[in-house]
Amino acid sequence: MERDIKDNFSVREKIYRAAVELFARKGYSGTTIRNIVQKAEVTQPMVYYYYGNKEQLFTSCIKELYNQLTTVYQKIDPELPFDILLKKMLISGKEKFADFPEGLFLMARFAYSPDEFPRMIDIIHVFSTPLDLLISAIQKAKNKGEIVDYVSPQLFSFALFGTLGFLATVHFMKDRFEIFKSMDIDVSIDEIVKLFAYGVLKK
Amino acid sequence: MERDIKDNFSVREKIYRAAVELFARKGYSGTTIRNIVQKAEVTQPMVYYYYGNKEQLFTSCIKELYNQLTTVYQKIDPELPFDILLKKMLISGKEKFADFPEGLFLMARFAYSPDEFPRMIDIIHVFSTPLDLLISAIQKAKNKGEIVDYVSPQLFSFALFGTLGFLATVHFMKDRFEIFKSMDIDVSIDEIVKLFAYGVLKK
Amino acid sequence: MERDIKDNFSVREKIYRAAVELFARKGYSGTTIRNIVQKAEVTQPMVYYYYGNKEQLFTSCIKELYNQLTTVYQKIDPELPFDILLKKMLISGKEKFADFPEGLFLMARFAYSPDEFPRMIDIIHVFSTPLDLLISAIQKAKNKGEIVDYVSPQLFSFALFGTLGFLATVHFMKDRFEIFKSMDIDVSIDEIVKLFAYGVLKK
Amino acid sequence: MERDIKDNFSVREKIYRAAVELFARKGYSGTTIRNIVQKAEVTQPMVYYYYGNKEQLFTSCIKELYNQLTTVYQKIDPELPFDILLKKMLISGKEKFADFPEGLFLMARFAYSPDEFPRMIDIIHVFSTPLDLLISAIQKAKNKGEIVDYVSPQLFSFALFGTLGFLATVHFMKDRFEIFKSMDIDVSIDEIVKLFAYGVLKK
DNA sequence: AATGAATGAGATTTCATTCAT
DNA sequence: GATGAATGAAATCTCATTCAT
């Protein structure tokens, strides 16, 4: 007798995963509790039992995801050569969310939607921790003389996060939108590192 | 006798501007017709009179904005040296929307929200024209031997768009979220060009 | 062609009358918006269109009723002999609400349900104005030496209001509860005046 | 080691006391099972274990309270002089509920809320027993020629009950509503007796 | 006797939209 | 062009109640 893989998850986990996926796709307002419970195959009051209300469900998802990302980044040795460090960050982030890429997509989307969630201001700080980790790694590389000083660590990290967020989104859209079909995200980590580390103009 | 600047706009324009601003901030689902008419200081049926319904209002906004961007990009000579070309694109885009930055923010947001708008598939193509212009410019530079070949034009343009979108978002959030206060978007066009054209690692 | 008397009322009035009647019978929490719109024969959103929400509908009803009562009481000359004054108050209150006795019942009920309505504290003051009018009338009679001084104006007015409230309630319950069937409220105003003015003990 | 006084009550008693207090304040519909179990510090199913359902819990409370009142009244000798009898009733009722005044408040409230409880008709009779005791005492006094005959026993008892109910309510509201702060219910039993026995007009 | 988890039904409220004028 | 009034459908959330243990 075949069983759905979902049967392995508790009610709480089912809600979490359905919520992350839907929030990532449709946004906070575009996702209804009914959407979530239908996808999760649970009853409506269970959402309120476990998460209180829609807002708290959303913040729980966001906090959980960003904490996971922060944990992964913190495991990387900040003294590594810069291009190695960069590559490690990309790879470890990718691996961590390999079995649940919706998490990455939601994080990306969250960063681009300043007022979609009514209480954004209460949770925006979770977003700054991984960003700060990257910024201080770049500052360190600058101090060690590894990288040029005409680019600020802040701009660099914003550019990297923007790029990754957009790539995640493109990947997410790939299946359904013809124009993104040709993009292959799987081989591009090396490309990203090269782009950001070495630039594109021939000297 | 002083008059509000809004008095110079027609009802149709008032609705358009209010809609763009709100869609940019709150997203499609997070914006209600009532929000729009309150901000625009018009009555509800006017939206339906001029735009048909909410979906058509949204697509009108998106199409208008992307067409403006495309027009601007098409005016740039694609034979220019790559770093000059890059800088021109950034500057002309910025200037075009200088008096209505919400337009930029909405375009950025739109690109990151694959399923927020129920008929995304009907309008996604407007998004690809400016992207294609950039991709073909890069390809041209590659063909001319200006830039290295280890970076694909596609990745490069995705990275650039992702970066710009994120910067626009950060700018948008700046006033309200402490963590973005220190970022100064006005001086960064040169930095962006340098980052993408020359890379960061010292050779 | 027969028409329901309700057809003469506007939507707003229909809602008001249905709400007063139901709040009087079932209380604030026991009355649902659906109950109200069914009785009023209007659609649900009309309640929100005209009154904002359930709480505001309730406070609107209460304020309207108590203001009517206050207006009636203010028309009575406070210099009248006390038993005449008393009788006038009872009669004018009764007449004012003759065609809409539910209003009286709701006022009575409201006075006995300190926390039934979540924002009681915001509207309790409407209740004190007619009470104060009575208290000061009694004080005046006391000053003029018309009435004994072993009863405080406050207790007297509380007793009178309690009595009237209970009589209104009994009247309200009469039709449905056997035990109140024999009570005839119509002949009792004189009795009430006598009871309060002359007491019951033979001297 | 200090312990909360509540620890002395059984689960059943905890539920009863919490229920009476909440029903008195918020009414039947305004009180939720969750309110009750939170105040009682027990779990939800316990309510159903001990009382069956919310309706039965309510009727249990009402019956218990009115039976206590009836028992108290039955102990008073109906042959006493009327003003003595009256005073005895007031004092003994007050003493009986001295340590649990919420019981008095609930009885008062119950009498003013004809349809708040859906099965009022099933329990309204408990209310008539103490009322009947008073009515027949008055009738007896009338027969003995103690009191005037221009006031019916029924009106008299309604007035007394209305007065007492209102005073109980005022007392209940005292702490929270400024307008009742000055009322002192503790010294007023004598006043009540005088008011009802002797009236207020000087002869 | 007691509990954490679960549920169907229904509560309040808001939505996009339309009608009559 | 423009509006106040109105609506069906669906949103979030809470309710009394029960199940499995």
Coordinates of C-alpha atoms in Angstrom, one line a residue, chain D residues 18-186:
Chain D
A18 CA -15.5 30.4 37.5
A19 CA -18.6 29.9 35.5
V20 CA -20.8 31.9 37.9
E21 CA -18.5 34.8 37.9
L22 CA -18.1 34.9 34.1
F23 CA -21.8 34.3 33.4
A24 CA -22.6 37.2 35.8
R25 CA -20.2 39.5 34.1
K26 CA -20.4 38.6 30.4
G27 CA -23.7 36.7 30.2
Y28 CA -24.3 33.3 28.7
S29 CA -23.3 34.0 25.2
G30 CA -20.5 36.3 26.1
T31 CA -18.8 33.6 28.2
T32 CA -16.9 30.9 26.4
I33 CA -15.9 27.5 27.7
R34 CA -12.3 28.6 27.2
N35 CA -12.9 31.6 29.4
I36 CA -14.2 29.4 32.1
V37 CA -11.4 26.8 32.0
Q38 CA -8.8 29.4 31.9
K39 CA -10.2 31.1 35.0
A40 CA -10.7 27.8 36.7
E41 CA -7.3 26.5 35.7
V42 CA -8.6 23.2 34.4
T43 CA -8.8 21.6 31.0
Q44 CA -11.7 21.9 28.6
P45 CA -12.9 18.3 28.6
M46 CA -13.3 18.5 32.4
V47 CA -16.3 20.8 31.8
Y48 CA -17.9 18.2 29.7
Y49 CA -17.0 15.4 32.1
Y50 CA -18.6 17.2 35.1
Y51 CA -21.4 19.2 33.5
G52 CA -22.3 17.6 30.2
N53 CA -22.3 20.8 28.1
K54 CA -22.4 24.6 28.4
E55 CA -26.2 24.7 28.7
Q56 CA -26.2 22.2 31.6
L57 CA -23.4 24.1 33.3
F58 CA -25.4 27.3 33.1
T59 CA -28.6 25.7 34.4
S60 CA -26.7 24.0 37.2
C61 CA -25.3 27.3 38.3
I62 CA -28.7 29.0 38.2
K63 CA -30.5 26.3 40.0
E64 CA -27.9 26.0 42.7
L65 CA -28.0 29.7 43.4
Y66 CA -31.7 30.1 43.5
N67 CA -32.1 27.1 45.6
Q68 CA -29.7 28.6 48.1
L69 CA -31.7 31.8 48.1
T70 CA -35.0 30.0 48.5
T71 CA -33.6 28.0 51.5
V72 CA -32.6 31.2 53.2
Y73 CA -35.9 32.8 52.7
Q74 CA -37.8 29.8 53.9
K75 CA -36.1 30.0 57.3
I76 CA -37.7 33.4 58.0
D77 CA -40.9 33.5 60.0
P78 CA -43.6 34.9 57.7
E79 CA -45.6 36.1 60.8
L80 CA -43.1 38.8 61.7
P81 CA -44.1 42.4 61.5
F82 CA -43.6 43.5 57.9
D83 CA -40.7 45.9 58.3
I84 CA -38.8 43.4 60.4
L85 CA -39.6 40.7 57.9
L86 CA -38.3 42.9 55.0
K87 CA -35.1 43.6 56.8
K88 CA -34.5 40.0 57.6
M89 CA -34.9 39.0 54.0
L90 CA -32.4 41.6 52.9
I91 CA -29.9 40.8 55.6
S92 CA -30.1 37.0 55.3
G93 CA -29.7 37.2 51.5
K94 CA -26.7 39.4 51.8
E95 CA -25.1 37.2 54.4
K96 CA -25.7 34.0 52.5
F97 CA -23.7 35.3 49.6
A98 CA -21.2 37.4 51.5
D99 CA -18.3 35.2 50.5
F100 CA -19.5 34.7 46.9
P101 CA -21.3 37.9 45.8
E102 CA -20.9 36.9 42.1
G103 CA -23.8 34.5 42.8
L104 CA -26.1 37.4 43.7
F105 CA -25.0 39.3 40.6
L106 CA -25.7 36.3 38.4
M107 CA -29.2 35.9 39.8
A108 CA -29.9 39.6 39.3
R109 CA -28.6 39.5 35.7
F110 CA -30.5 36.3 34.9
A111 CA -33.7 38.0 35.9
Y112 CA -33.1 40.8 33.4
S113 CA -32.1 38.8 30.4
P114 CA -35.2 37.0 29.2
D115 CA -33.7 35.4 26.1
E116 CA -30.0 35.4 26.6
F117 CA -30.0 31.8 27.6
P118 CA -31.7 29.7 24.9
R119 CA -33.5 27.4 27.3
M120 CA -34.6 30.1 29.7
I121 CA -38.1 28.6 29.6
D122 CA -36.9 25.4 31.2
I123 CA -35.5 27.1 34.2
I124 CA -37.5 30.3 34.7
H125 CA -39.5 28.6 37.4
V126 CA -36.5 28.5 39.8
F127 CA -36.8 32.3 39.8
S128 CA -40.4 32.3 40.9
T129 CA -40.1 30.5 44.2
P130 CA -38.3 33.3 46.1
L131 CA -40.5 35.8 44.4
D132 CA -43.6 33.9 45.5
L133 CA -42.4 33.8 49.1
L134 CA -42.1 37.5 49.1
I135 CA -45.5 38.0 47.4
S136 CA -47.3 35.8 49.9
A137 CA -45.6 37.5 52.9
I138 CA -46.9 40.8 51.6
Q139 CA -50.3 39.4 51.1
K140 CA -50.3 38.1 54.6
A141 CA -49.3 41.6 55.9
K142 CA -52.1 43.1 53.9
N143 CA -54.6 40.6 55.3
K144 CA -53.4 41.5 58.8
G145 CA -54.0 45.2 58.0
E146 CA -50.4 46.1 58.4
I147 CA -50.0 47.7 55.0
V148 CA -52.0 49.9 52.7
D149 CA -54.0 48.3 49.9
Y150 CA -53.3 50.7 47.1
V151 CA -50.2 48.8 46.3
S152 CA -50.4 45.3 45.0
P153 CA -48.2 42.6 46.5
Q154 CA -47.0 41.8 43.0
L155 CA -45.8 45.3 42.2
F156 CA -44.2 45.6 45.5
S157 CA -42.2 42.5 45.1
F158 CA -41.2 43.4 41.6
A159 CA -40.1 46.8 42.8
L160 CA -38.1 45.3 45.6
F161 CA -36.4 42.7 43.4
G162 CA -35.7 45.3 40.7
T163 CA -34.2 47.6 43.3
L164 CA -32.0 44.9 44.8
G165 CA -30.9 43.6 41.4
F166 CA -29.9 47.1 40.4
L167 CA -28.1 47.7 43.6
A168 CA -26.2 44.5 43.2
T169 CA -25.3 45.5 39.7
V170 CA -24.1 48.9 40.8
H171 CA -22.1 47.3 43.5
F172 CA -20.6 45.0 40.9
M173 CA -19.7 47.9 38.6
K174 CA -18.5 50.2 41.3
D175 CA -14.8 49.5 41.0
R176 CA -14.6 50.1 37.4
F177 CA -17.1 52.8 36.5
E178 CA -16.5 56.2 38.0
I179 CA -20.1 57.1 38.1
F180 CA -20.9 54.5 40.7
K181 CA -17.9 55.1 42.9
S182 CA -19.8 57.2 45.4
M183 CA -22.6 54.7 46.1
D184 CA -22.1 52.7 49.3
I185 CA -24.2 49.6 49.3
D186 CA -23.1 48.5 52.8

